[in-house]
Amino acid sequence: MDPKLDLPQGTLDLLILKAVSTGPLHGWAISERIHQVSEAVLQIPQGSLYPALHRLERRGWIAAEWGASDSNRRAKFYTLTRAGRRQLEAEAIAWDRLTAAVSLVMAMR
Amino acid sequence: MLNEWWSDLKYRLRALVSRRVLDRELDDEVRFHLDLEARKLEQQGVPPAEARRRAVLAFGGVQAAKEASRDGRGLAWLDHARRDLRYAWRGLRTSPGFTVAVVATLALGLGANTAMFGIVDELLFRPPAYLRDPARVHRVFLESTDRNGRSSLPEMAYRRFLDLTRGTSSFTTTAAVFVSPLAVGTGRDVGEMPVGGVSASFFDLFDAPPVLGRYFSRAEDSTGNGAAVTVLSYGYWQGKLGADSTVIGRTVQVGPNEAVVIGITPPGFAGTESGAPPVLYLPINTFAASLIGRNDEYYRNYDWSWMQMLVRRAPDVTVAAAATDLTRALQTSWLEELALSPRSQPPLDVARPAVLVEPVLEERGPNQSSTSRVAGWVTGVTLIVLLIACANVANLLLARSLRRRREIALRIALGVSRARLAAQLLTESLLLATLGGAAGLAVGFWGSRLLRVLFLPDRPTGQPLGPRVLGLAFLATVFAGIATGLAPVFQNRRGDVASGIGGRELTPARSRLRAALLVAQAALSVVLLVGAGLFVRSLAEVRSLRLGYDAEPVVYVRTRLRGLNLPDEARADLARRLEDAARALPGIESASRALTVPFWLSRSSDLWVAGIDSVERLGHFGLQAGTADYFKTMGTRILRGRGITAEDRANTPLVMVVSEAMGQTLWPGRDPIGECVRVGADTMPCTTVVGVAENTHVRSFTSDPGLQYYLPADQFLPAEDGLLLRVRGRGADRAEEIRKQLQPLMPGTAYVAVMPLASIVAPNRRSWELGAAMFLVFGALALVIAAVGLYGVIGYGVVQRTREFGVRIALGASRPAILRMVVGDGFRFAAAGLILGGLIALFAGSRIGPLLFGIGPRDPLVFGTVTVALLVAAALASLVPAWRATRVDPNEALRSE
């Protein structure tokens, strides 16, 4: 069975916000982080990663800054802003409620 | 939320300003990502080239991702718009013929609308210049019921104005206003000019500080005792007094007064009344005395309804509350009037007097002129012209997009989204509409000058296209852009990619949309042409209407004594001398003194006839008094009996001539000659009817029963001094010369005015003249546009079907048969348009009926003529392409593909 799952609509933003909540990351690292943490189940569709990043930046939820990467190359690092943190909290709660509700329904006999 | 907007704005701004930097950064970011991905794969043992390939693959379309990221910036639309605009501009430049045709069509349509908006704006929407808070300023109309039914009139007696001012508490300002011509100036410069009589409070309605001096004080406008002071209009001060800044304190002769100049209005100040703006203003109490001499009763009684009342509502008063307040005051005033002269008005419970609080603009009130109503119709007409122009342009765009089908199909195949394609087509049509709108502004600017002459002949040329008009013109332009662009968009939505690219169809399916547009154009043209026909026929009917007198050769001479107080004998003597002098002038065929003038002055008197309770109840009987040559001078025919003769003197038996209609009304089925009428009071001796004259129209073209009677001037009001002259040729050509000859007879500052009767009668024909002119111009314009559209479509069809025609000719079809086929196509469109347009015209006809004269809205002659006109236009439009179709050379046609 293919270990990769399609992301439900709207979860990409939540994942990105969560991924950058621990500290500045560049695009590739965000996708890697999600991939690893999800034990290789979630694969960010890379074509939509950058449009999503730019959209979030436009909304002011993440901020971008050019810095040096591990390999000392110029890379664009994304960090969570205050507004982004609020958004993340709100979305995380909504997500928890949704998944809890879905599991309740699925546990139905 | 606010933060989010701010960040969004900052981001978009940055994207806008440093688009290139952002693009480069995006490149860097994606490259960095791919490098890292490739390195990861290499570390897993994949060869470098393969690693790179897989990295790109995993990314899933680098360009698409970049494009999506740009969209994420929220700026894609701008980018696209810019590209679309450049693309559209290039496209238009490569086909200048098409562009010019479209822009010219739209310019005519939009220009006509802009010009007409300007007129309607000025007639109905633009508040008087300088008026403060126009929404709170109102014109007061008095409504009441009398024997003629319920009517609402703005005119009232000055006493009524005083009553309403005292009896109400809803207003911060109440003002009285009346504009009338008065003689201004002295000597050779004297001329009648519009003069405004206004209460001192009038200027409080405005924010219009005087350029020089001040306005009237309350003391200068005190009741029954106005001061001889005047405020000049800026225009008069500039034009007649050379903008002399020392003018304050000098005097100007106005009517009987030498008025001291105390102020100058600011430029463009035109008061509140429609029509020609006053050249100067007098306190209304001064003005009243100028008009009626020494009579000081005008502020005590209610006999003379002349002035109009304007009010400014207090801030917390609604229109309804203001009307209630005024109505209550009017009822009190009504009772006071009845106490003063008991028979003057019906009692309160019959009259039920009420006040209407209307907008300050006269044309917005209940007594809208037919000019305004015609203006409304003509605006509808110009909108239809715009629709026709849009349909035509849509058709041209469709033809163009059909020609570009292959290109468009290719773009769809290459993955351009339909939405983007639609945006592109709309950009093109909006660009065209903008160019058309810009050209239309020029057309509208010139057009509005032309229209002003027709609709607002007395108004000074103000700002022709105000902001409201420009706004509407802009909306019309956007509408035109979208409306014309939609057709090709819909067409392409249904486009079939494969056949589009193939582009080889023997007989391309005819576009139903194009056909519908053509039929719509033809139908709308039919509607306009029917309207034109109806107005032209009405005008012809009005012109050929027998008025019961000749207007062309007659001039009206009247004297103005300017306050000169002549005893009755002296006035009678002056009148006789004027009549004799006029008779002696060369080219005068006859002359008669006259009490009244058609459409200008009317009089009536109470009548008593044996066997009739109340003559008044049978209608309004107009009184005319004249001398022996009256009927000859006016050209009114005597049907039976005799007219007035020189033998009818003050000491001979009283006689009268009645109109045919009056005879039938008072003595139905009997010969009126010999009947007895008592004039003025039932104790008067009999006035015997000695003749019957033909009916005349003296008050209205449309509804005048022609109840008129004629008395010898020597037996009735001998001191009246109006004079009617019949000249050889046109009265208008002789008027000035007659005035110069008669003026020396006038004593002191008195003067004589000479008016051609035709110029008094003609304005009453204006609404039909306007309707006929405007419908005709726009109807012809519509027909031409529709014919050009038909020509374009048929011509395009012929080009497309070249191969088909080639085949037909090769198979032996005769050329006349081909000709018939193509022309038949044109006729089919025209016929469909005729049926549809005819139905619309029949339906709309009942609404335009009241504006017509002498014909019904379903006049068969008009419908017949329009049918012929449209068919001829269709034939002309399709003959040229049809002829071209017969010229198709089968060899060439079949080989060409």
PDB file of N, CA, C and O in Angstrom, chain A residues 26-29 31-32 35 45-51 53-55 57-61 66 69 71 73-76 78 83 86, chain B residues 3-4 7-8 11-12 14 25-26 28-33 35-37 39-40 55 58-61 65 68-69 71-74:
ATOM      1  N   HIS A  26      13.292  26.894   6.141  1.00  0.00           N
ATOM      2  CA  HIS A  26      13.074  27.249   4.732  1.00  0.00           C
ATOM      3  C   HIS A  26      12.146  26.226   4.111  1.00  0.00           C
ATOM      4  O   HIS A  26      11.796  25.202   4.726  1.00  0.00           O
ATOM      5  N   GLY A  27      11.706  26.509   2.883  1.00  0.00           N
ATOM      6  CA  GLY A  27      10.650  25.739   2.235  1.00  0.00           C
ATOM      7  C   GLY A  27      10.910  24.234   2.237  1.00  0.00           C
ATOM      8  O   GLY A  27      10.062  23.442   2.650  1.00  0.00           O
ATOM      9  N   TRP A  28      12.109  23.883   1.762  1.00  0.00           N
ATOM     10  CA  TRP A  28      12.428  22.454   1.642  1.00  0.00           C
ATOM     11  C   TRP A  28      12.381  21.795   3.010  1.00  0.00           C
ATOM     12  O   TRP A  28      11.837  20.699   3.180  1.00  0.00           O
ATOM     13  N   ALA A  29      12.930  22.500   4.011  1.00  0.00           N
ATOM     14  CA  ALA A  29      12.970  21.955   5.359  1.00  0.00           C
ATOM     15  C   ALA A  29      11.563  21.761   5.907  1.00  0.00           C
ATOM     16  O   ALA A  29      11.302  20.788   6.634  1.00  0.00           O
ATOM     17  N   SER A  31       8.883  20.976   4.194  1.00  0.00           N
ATOM     18  CA  SER A  31       8.309  19.776   3.597  1.00  0.00           C
ATOM     19  C   SER A  31       8.977  18.531   4.205  1.00  0.00           C
ATOM     20  O   SER A  31       8.309  17.531   4.476  1.00  0.00           O
ATOM     21  N   GLU A  32      10.306  18.621   4.448  1.00  0.00           N
ATOM     22  CA  GLU A  32      11.019  17.485   5.050  1.00  0.00           C
ATOM     23  C   GLU A  32      10.525  17.220   6.468  1.00  0.00           C
ATOM     24  O   GLU A  32      10.283  16.075   6.864  1.00  0.00           O
ATOM     25  N   HIS A  35       7.235  15.567   6.463  1.00  0.00           N
ATOM     26  CA  HIS A  35       7.410  14.219   5.980  1.00  0.00           C
ATOM     27  C   HIS A  35       7.930  13.294   7.092  1.00  0.00           C
ATOM     28  O   HIS A  35       7.396  12.210   7.318  1.00  0.00           O
ATOM     29  N   PRO A  45       2.597  18.094  -1.348  1.00  0.00           N
ATOM     30  CA  PRO A  45       2.725  18.283  -2.799  1.00  0.00           C
ATOM     31  C   PRO A  45       3.552  19.542  -3.016  1.00  0.00           C
ATOM     32  O   PRO A  45       3.121  20.638  -2.694  1.00  0.00           O
ATOM     33  N   GLN A  46       4.774  19.328  -3.506  1.00  0.00           N
ATOM     34  CA  GLN A  46       5.717  20.449  -3.488  1.00  0.00           C
ATOM     35  C   GLN A  46       5.263  21.602  -4.372  1.00  0.00           C
ATOM     36  O   GLN A  46       5.574  22.753  -4.117  1.00  0.00           O
ATOM     37  N   GLY A  47       4.502  21.248  -5.421  1.00  0.00           N
ATOM     38  CA  GLY A  47       4.022  22.322  -6.307  1.00  0.00           C
ATOM     39  C   GLY A  47       3.105  23.288  -5.581  1.00  0.00           C
ATOM     40  O   GLY A  47       3.021  24.462  -5.936  1.00  0.00           O
ATOM     41  N   SER A  48       2.425  22.801  -4.538  1.00  0.00           N
ATOM     42  CA  SER A  48       1.527  23.739  -3.851  1.00  0.00           C
ATOM     43  C   SER A  48       2.157  24.344  -2.608  1.00  0.00           C
ATOM     44  O   SER A  48       1.553  25.212  -1.975  1.00  0.00           O
ATOM     45  N   LEU A  49       3.371  23.866  -2.254  1.00  0.00           N
ATOM     46  CA  LEU A  49       4.000  24.381  -1.030  1.00  0.00           C
ATOM     47  C   LEU A  49       4.281  25.880  -1.136  1.00  0.00           C
ATOM     48  O   LEU A  49       3.903  26.663  -0.265  1.00  0.00           O
ATOM     49  N   TYR A  50       4.940  26.260  -2.228  1.00  0.00           N
ATOM     50  CA  TYR A  50       5.352  27.667  -2.328  1.00  0.00           C
ATOM     51  C   TYR A  50       4.173  28.628  -2.478  1.00  0.00           C
ATOM     52  O   TYR A  50       4.119  29.661  -1.810  1.00  0.00           O
ATOM     53  N   PRO A  51       3.197  28.285  -3.346  1.00  0.00           N
ATOM     54  CA  PRO A  51       2.009  29.172  -3.377  1.00  0.00           C
ATOM     55  C   PRO A  51       1.390  29.323  -1.995  1.00  0.00           C
ATOM     56  O   PRO A  51       1.007  30.432  -1.603  1.00  0.00           O
ATOM     57  N   LEU A  53       2.916  29.058   0.937  1.00  0.00           N
ATOM     58  CA  LEU A  53       3.792  29.899   1.763  1.00  0.00           C
ATOM     59  C   LEU A  53       3.555  31.381   1.456  1.00  0.00           C
ATOM     60  O   LEU A  53       3.445  32.217   2.354  1.00  0.00           O
ATOM     61  N   HIS A  54       3.450  31.668   0.152  1.00  0.00           N
ATOM     62  CA  HIS A  54       3.291  33.076  -0.226  1.00  0.00           C
ATOM     63  C   HIS A  54       1.937  33.616   0.208  1.00  0.00           C
ATOM     64  O   HIS A  54       1.805  34.776   0.586  1.00  0.00           O
ATOM     65  N   ARG A  55       0.947  32.711   0.142  1.00  0.00           N
ATOM     66  CA  ARG A  55      -0.387  33.130   0.560  1.00  0.00           C
ATOM     67  C   ARG A  55      -0.385  33.462   2.052  1.00  0.00           C
ATOM     68  O   ARG A  55      -0.913  34.471   2.504  1.00  0.00           O
ATOM     69  N   GLU A  57       2.160  34.254   3.860  1.00  0.00           N
ATOM     70  CA  GLU A  57       2.960  35.451   4.107  1.00  0.00           C
ATOM     71  C   GLU A  57       2.129  36.703   3.845  1.00  0.00           C
ATOM     72  O   GLU A  57       2.179  37.673   4.588  1.00  0.00           O
ATOM     73  N   ARG A  58       1.320  36.634   2.763  1.00  0.00           N
ATOM     74  CA  ARG A  58       0.492  37.770   2.424  1.00  0.00           C
ATOM     75  C   ARG A  58      -0.502  38.075   3.535  1.00  0.00           C
ATOM     76  O   ARG A  58      -0.813  39.225   3.827  1.00  0.00           O
ATOM     77  N   ARG A  59      -0.978  37.020   4.140  1.00  0.00           N
ATOM     78  CA  ARG A  59      -1.955  37.234   5.211  1.00  0.00           C
ATOM     79  C   ARG A  59      -1.300  37.698   6.499  1.00  0.00           C
ATOM     80  O   ARG A  59      -2.001  38.020   7.460  1.00  0.00           O
ATOM     81  N   GLY A  60       0.025  37.647   6.530  1.00  0.00           N
ATOM     82  CA  GLY A  60       0.712  38.123   7.731  1.00  0.00           C
ATOM     83  C   GLY A  60       0.809  37.068   8.818  1.00  0.00           C
ATOM     84  O   GLY A  60       1.100  37.388   9.965  1.00  0.00           O
ATOM     85  N   TRP A  61       0.563  35.801   8.475  1.00  0.00           N
ATOM     86  CA  TRP A  61       0.650  34.752   9.491  1.00  0.00           C
ATOM     87  C   TRP A  61       2.063  34.224   9.636  1.00  0.00           C
ATOM     88  O   TRP A  61       2.455  33.731  10.669  1.00  0.00           O
ATOM     89  N   TRP A  66      15.514  36.420   4.500  1.00  0.00           N
ATOM     90  CA  TRP A  66      16.611  35.722   3.828  1.00  0.00           C
ATOM     91  C   TRP A  66      17.731  35.519   4.840  1.00  0.00           C
ATOM     92  O   TRP A  66      18.097  36.416   5.565  1.00  0.00           O
ATOM     93  N   SER A  69      21.733  29.131   5.007  1.00  0.00           N
ATOM     94  CA  SER A  69      21.324  27.769   5.365  1.00  0.00           C
ATOM     95  C   SER A  69      22.497  27.013   5.985  1.00  0.00           C
ATOM     96  O   SER A  69      23.597  27.549   6.096  1.00  0.00           O
ATOM     97  N   SER A  71      24.189  24.781   4.686  1.00  0.00           N
ATOM     98  CA  SER A  71      25.280  24.665   3.716  1.00  0.00           C
ATOM     99  C   SER A  71      25.799  26.030   3.312  1.00  0.00           C
ATOM    100  O   SER A  71      26.484  26.165   2.320  1.00  0.00           O
ATOM    101  N   ARG A  73      24.219  28.485   2.086  1.00  0.00           N
ATOM    102  CA  ARG A  73      23.650  29.119   0.888  1.00  0.00           C
ATOM    103  C   ARG A  73      22.531  30.055   1.309  1.00  0.00           C
ATOM    104  O   ARG A  73      21.920  29.888   2.353  1.00  0.00           O
ATOM    105  N   ARG A  74      22.263  31.035   0.469  1.00  0.00           N
ATOM    106  CA  ARG A  74      21.190  31.973   0.758  1.00  0.00           C
ATOM    107  C   ARG A  74      19.858  31.235   0.664  1.00  0.00           C
ATOM    108  O   ARG A  74      19.582  30.579  -0.325  1.00  0.00           O
ATOM    109  N   ALA A  75      19.060  31.316   1.744  1.00  0.00           N
ATOM    110  CA  ALA A  75      17.758  30.637   1.709  1.00  0.00           C
ATOM    111  C   ALA A  75      16.731  31.519   2.400  1.00  0.00           C
ATOM    112  O   ALA A  75      17.062  32.357   3.235  1.00  0.00           O
ATOM    113  N   LYS A  76      15.486  31.309   2.035  1.00  0.00           N
ATOM    114  CA  LYS A  76      14.422  32.126   2.603  1.00  0.00           C
ATOM    115  C   LYS A  76      13.809  31.357   3.771  1.00  0.00           C
ATOM    116  O   LYS A  76      13.313  30.241   3.591  1.00  0.00           O
ATOM    117  N   TYR A  78      11.165  30.969   6.950  1.00  0.00           N
ATOM    118  CA  TYR A  78       9.830  31.426   7.365  1.00  0.00           C
ATOM    119  C   TYR A  78       9.660  31.245   8.863  1.00  0.00           C
ATOM    120  O   TYR A  78      10.026  30.204   9.409  1.00  0.00           O
ATOM    121  N   ALA A  83       0.236  36.970  14.815  1.00  0.00           N
ATOM    122  CA  ALA A  83      -1.071  36.690  14.220  1.00  0.00           C
ATOM    123  C   ALA A  83      -1.145  35.229  13.799  1.00  0.00           C
ATOM    124  O   ALA A  83      -2.172  34.571  13.946  1.00  0.00           O
ATOM    125  N   ARG A  86      -1.819  32.935  16.734  1.00  0.00           N
ATOM    126  CA  ARG A  86      -3.254  32.921  17.080  1.00  0.00           C
ATOM    127  C   ARG A  86      -4.032  32.049  16.102  1.00  0.00           C
ATOM    128  O   ARG A  86      -4.870  31.246  16.488  1.00  0.00           O
TER     129      ARG A  86
ATOM    130  N   ASN B   3      -5.162  43.939  11.114  1.00  0.00           N
ATOM    131  CA  ASN B   3      -3.782  43.559  10.885  1.00  0.00           C
ATOM    132  C   ASN B   3      -3.614  42.783   9.593  1.00  0.00           C
ATOM    133  O   ASN B   3      -2.699  43.018   8.821  1.00  0.00           O
ATOM    134  N   GLU B   4      -4.557  41.869   9.409  1.00  0.00           N
ATOM    135  CA  GLU B   4      -4.472  41.015   8.231  1.00  0.00           C
ATOM    136  C   GLU B   4      -4.571  41.853   6.963  1.00  0.00           C
ATOM    137  O   GLU B   4      -3.826  41.656   6.002  1.00  0.00           O
ATOM    138  N   SER B   7      -1.320  43.818   6.467  1.00  0.00           N
ATOM    139  CA  SER B   7      -0.237  42.973   5.962  1.00  0.00           C
ATOM    140  C   SER B   7      -0.487  42.641   4.495  1.00  0.00           C
ATOM    141  O   SER B   7       0.411  42.667   3.664  1.00  0.00           O
ATOM    142  N   ASP B   8      -1.766  42.373   4.193  1.00  0.00           N
ATOM    143  CA  ASP B   8      -2.141  42.072   2.821  1.00  0.00           C
ATOM    144  C   ASP B   8      -1.794  43.228   1.895  1.00  0.00           C
ATOM    145  O   ASP B   8      -1.187  43.070   0.840  1.00  0.00           O
ATOM    146  N   TYR B  11       1.916  43.675   1.460  1.00  0.00           N
ATOM    147  CA  TYR B  11       2.452  42.640   0.592  1.00  0.00           C
ATOM    148  C   TYR B  11       2.163  42.953  -0.866  1.00  0.00           C
ATOM    149  O   TYR B  11       3.029  42.881  -1.726  1.00  0.00           O
ATOM    150  N   ARG B  12       0.900  43.307  -1.113  1.00  0.00           N
ATOM    151  CA  ARG B  12       0.503  43.589  -2.497  1.00  0.00           C
ATOM    152  C   ARG B  12       1.256  44.789  -3.045  1.00  0.00           C
ATOM    153  O   ARG B  12       1.666  44.822  -4.198  1.00  0.00           O
ATOM    154  N   ARG B  14       4.191  45.808  -2.135  1.00  0.00           N
ATOM    155  CA  ARG B  14       5.560  45.430  -2.406  1.00  0.00           C
ATOM    156  C   ARG B  14       5.619  44.656  -3.714  1.00  0.00           C
ATOM    157  O   ARG B  14       6.497  44.864  -4.551  1.00  0.00           O
ATOM    158  N   GLU B  25      13.575  36.373  -6.448  1.00  0.00           N
ATOM    159  CA  GLU B  25      13.610  35.673  -5.163  1.00  0.00           C
ATOM    160  C   GLU B  25      12.919  34.329  -5.263  1.00  0.00           C
ATOM    161  O   GLU B  25      13.385  33.332  -4.721  1.00  0.00           O
ATOM    162  N   LEU B  26      11.785  34.335  -6.000  1.00  0.00           N
ATOM    163  CA  LEU B  26      11.039  33.095  -6.161  1.00  0.00           C
ATOM    164  C   LEU B  26      11.891  32.085  -6.914  1.00  0.00           C
ATOM    165  O   LEU B  26      11.972  30.902  -6.542  1.00  0.00           O
ATOM    166  N   ASP B  28      15.147  31.929  -6.984  1.00  0.00           N
ATOM    167  CA  ASP B  28      16.179  31.480  -6.043  1.00  0.00           C
ATOM    168  C   ASP B  28      15.629  30.422  -5.102  1.00  0.00           C
ATOM    169  O   ASP B  28      16.260  29.380  -4.867  1.00  0.00           O
ATOM    170  N   GLU B  29      14.456  30.705  -4.600  1.00  0.00           N
ATOM    171  CA  GLU B  29      13.870  29.830  -3.599  1.00  0.00           C
ATOM    172  C   GLU B  29      13.610  28.447  -4.180  1.00  0.00           C
ATOM    173  O   GLU B  29      13.923  27.431  -3.567  1.00  0.00           O
ATOM    174  N   VAL B  30      13.041  28.453  -5.404  1.00  0.00           N
ATOM    175  CA  VAL B  30      12.720  27.165  -6.035  1.00  0.00           C
ATOM    176  C   VAL B  30      13.997  26.417  -6.379  1.00  0.00           C
ATOM    177  O   VAL B  30      14.112  25.201  -6.167  1.00  0.00           O
ATOM    178  N   ARG B  31      15.009  27.156  -6.888  1.00  0.00           N
ATOM    179  CA  ARG B  31      16.267  26.488  -7.234  1.00  0.00           C
ATOM    180  C   ARG B  31      16.900  25.857  -5.996  1.00  0.00           C
ATOM    181  O   ARG B  31      17.369  24.729  -6.034  1.00  0.00           O
ATOM    182  N   PHE B  32      16.884  26.597  -4.904  1.00  0.00           N
ATOM    183  CA  PHE B  32      17.442  26.119  -3.646  1.00  0.00           C
ATOM    184  C   PHE B  32      16.732  24.833  -3.224  1.00  0.00           C
ATOM    185  O   PHE B  32      17.342  23.850  -2.834  1.00  0.00           O
ATOM    186  N   HIS B  33      15.430  24.840  -3.350  1.00  0.00           N
ATOM    187  CA  HIS B  33      14.635  23.679  -2.986  1.00  0.00           C
ATOM    188  C   HIS B  33      15.038  22.474  -3.833  1.00  0.00           C
ATOM    189  O   HIS B  33      15.279  21.371  -3.311  1.00  0.00           O
ATOM    190  N   ASP B  35      17.784  21.969  -5.439  1.00  0.00           N
ATOM    191  CA  ASP B  35      19.159  21.541  -5.105  1.00  0.00           C
ATOM    192  C   ASP B  35      19.149  20.638  -3.887  1.00  0.00           C
ATOM    193  O   ASP B  35      19.780  19.572  -3.880  1.00  0.00           O
ATOM    194  N   LEU B  36      18.452  21.068  -2.867  1.00  0.00           N
ATOM    195  CA  LEU B  36      18.420  20.285  -1.630  1.00  0.00           C
ATOM    196  C   LEU B  36      17.788  18.916  -1.875  1.00  0.00           C
ATOM    197  O   LEU B  36      18.270  17.896  -1.398  1.00  0.00           O
ATOM    198  N   GLU B  37      16.694  18.927  -2.661  1.00  0.00           N
ATOM    199  CA  GLU B  37      15.995  17.684  -2.947  1.00  0.00           C
ATOM    200  C   GLU B  37      16.919  16.733  -3.715  1.00  0.00           C
ATOM    201  O   GLU B  37      17.006  15.541  -3.402  1.00  0.00           O
ATOM    202  N   ARG B  39      20.174  16.769  -3.723  1.00  0.00           N
ATOM    203  CA  ARG B  39      21.284  16.320  -2.873  1.00  0.00           C
ATOM    204  C   ARG B  39      20.831  15.169  -1.975  1.00  0.00           C
ATOM    205  O   ARG B  39      21.542  14.198  -1.767  1.00  0.00           O
ATOM    206  N   LYS B  40      19.594  15.293  -1.496  1.00  0.00           N
ATOM    207  CA  LYS B  40      19.073  14.242  -0.640  1.00  0.00           C
ATOM    208  C   LYS B  40      19.042  12.915  -1.396  1.00  0.00           C
ATOM    209  O   LYS B  40      19.446  11.879  -0.890  1.00  0.00           O
ATOM    210  N   ALA B  55      13.930  15.156  -8.687  1.00  0.00           N
ATOM    211  CA  ALA B  55      13.580  16.314  -7.854  1.00  0.00           C
ATOM    212  C   ALA B  55      12.574  17.213  -8.568  1.00  0.00           C
ATOM    213  O   ALA B  55      11.574  17.639  -7.992  1.00  0.00           O
ATOM    214  N   ALA B  58       9.240  15.518  -8.691  1.00  0.00           N
ATOM    215  CA  ALA B  58       8.530  15.565  -7.412  1.00  0.00           C
ATOM    216  C   ALA B  58       7.921  16.946  -7.190  1.00  0.00           C
ATOM    217  O   ALA B  58       6.857  17.087  -6.596  1.00  0.00           O
ATOM    218  N   PHE B  59       8.648  17.959  -7.679  1.00  0.00           N
ATOM    219  CA  PHE B  59       8.139  19.314  -7.497  1.00  0.00           C
ATOM    220  C   PHE B  59       6.838  19.504  -8.275  1.00  0.00           C
ATOM    221  O   PHE B  59       5.947  20.227  -7.864  1.00  0.00           O
ATOM    222  N   GLY B  60       6.789  18.825  -9.413  1.00  0.00           N
ATOM    223  CA  GLY B  60       5.514  18.806 -10.136  1.00  0.00           C
ATOM    224  C   GLY B  60       5.266  20.058 -10.944  1.00  0.00           C
ATOM    225  O   GLY B  60       4.298  20.757 -10.693  1.00  0.00           O
ATOM    226  N   GLY B  61       6.144  20.331 -11.898  1.00  0.00           N
ATOM    227  CA  GLY B  61       5.876  21.468 -12.785  1.00  0.00           C
ATOM    228  C   GLY B  61       6.334  22.773 -12.179  1.00  0.00           C
ATOM    229  O   GLY B  61       5.594  23.439 -11.468  1.00  0.00           O
ATOM    230  N   ALA B  65       4.100  25.985 -10.604  1.00  0.00           N
ATOM    231  CA  ALA B  65       4.222  26.360  -9.195  1.00  0.00           C
ATOM    232  C   ALA B  65       4.570  27.836  -9.072  1.00  0.00           C
ATOM    233  O   ALA B  65       4.039  28.551  -8.221  1.00  0.00           O
ATOM    234  N   ALA B  68       1.551  29.800  -9.770  1.00  0.00           N
ATOM    235  CA  ALA B  68       0.613  29.750  -8.647  1.00  0.00           C
ATOM    236  C   ALA B  68       1.109  30.635  -7.513  1.00  0.00           C
ATOM    237  O   ALA B  68       0.328  31.291  -6.833  1.00  0.00           O
ATOM    238  N   SER B  69       2.442  30.660  -7.313  1.00  0.00           N
ATOM    239  CA  SER B  69       2.982  31.514  -6.260  1.00  0.00           C
ATOM    240  C   SER B  69       2.715  32.974  -6.566  1.00  0.00           C
ATOM    241  O   SER B  69       2.388  33.760  -5.689  1.00  0.00           O
ATOM    242  N   ASP B  71       0.228  34.017  -8.295  1.00  0.00           N
ATOM    243  CA  ASP B  71      -1.188  34.238  -8.008  1.00  0.00           C
ATOM    244  C   ASP B  71      -1.388  34.448  -6.521  1.00  0.00           C
ATOM    245  O   ASP B  71      -2.193  35.271  -6.101  1.00  0.00           O
ATOM    246  N   GLY B  72      -0.583  33.678  -5.726  1.00  0.00           N
ATOM    247  CA  GLY B  72      -0.668  33.783  -4.273  1.00  0.00           C
ATOM    248  C   GLY B  72      -0.344  35.186  -3.803  1.00  0.00           C
ATOM    249  O   GLY B  72      -0.818  35.632  -2.767  1.00  0.00           O
ATOM    250  N   ARG B  73       0.453  35.889  -4.611  1.00  0.00           N
ATOM    251  CA  ARG B  73       0.757  37.262  -4.243  1.00  0.00           C
ATOM    252  C   ARG B  73      -0.457  38.160  -4.394  1.00  0.00           C
ATOM    253  O   ARG B  73      -0.444  39.306  -3.976  1.00  0.00           O
ATOM    254  N   GLY B  74      -1.458  37.642  -5.096  1.00  0.00           N
ATOM    255  CA  GLY B  74      -2.683  38.429  -5.239  1.00  0.00           C
ATOM    256  C   GLY B  74      -2.536  39.515  -6.270  1.00  0.00           C
ATOM    257  O   GLY B  74      -3.248  40.488  -6.267  1.00  0.00           O
TER     258      GLY B  74
END
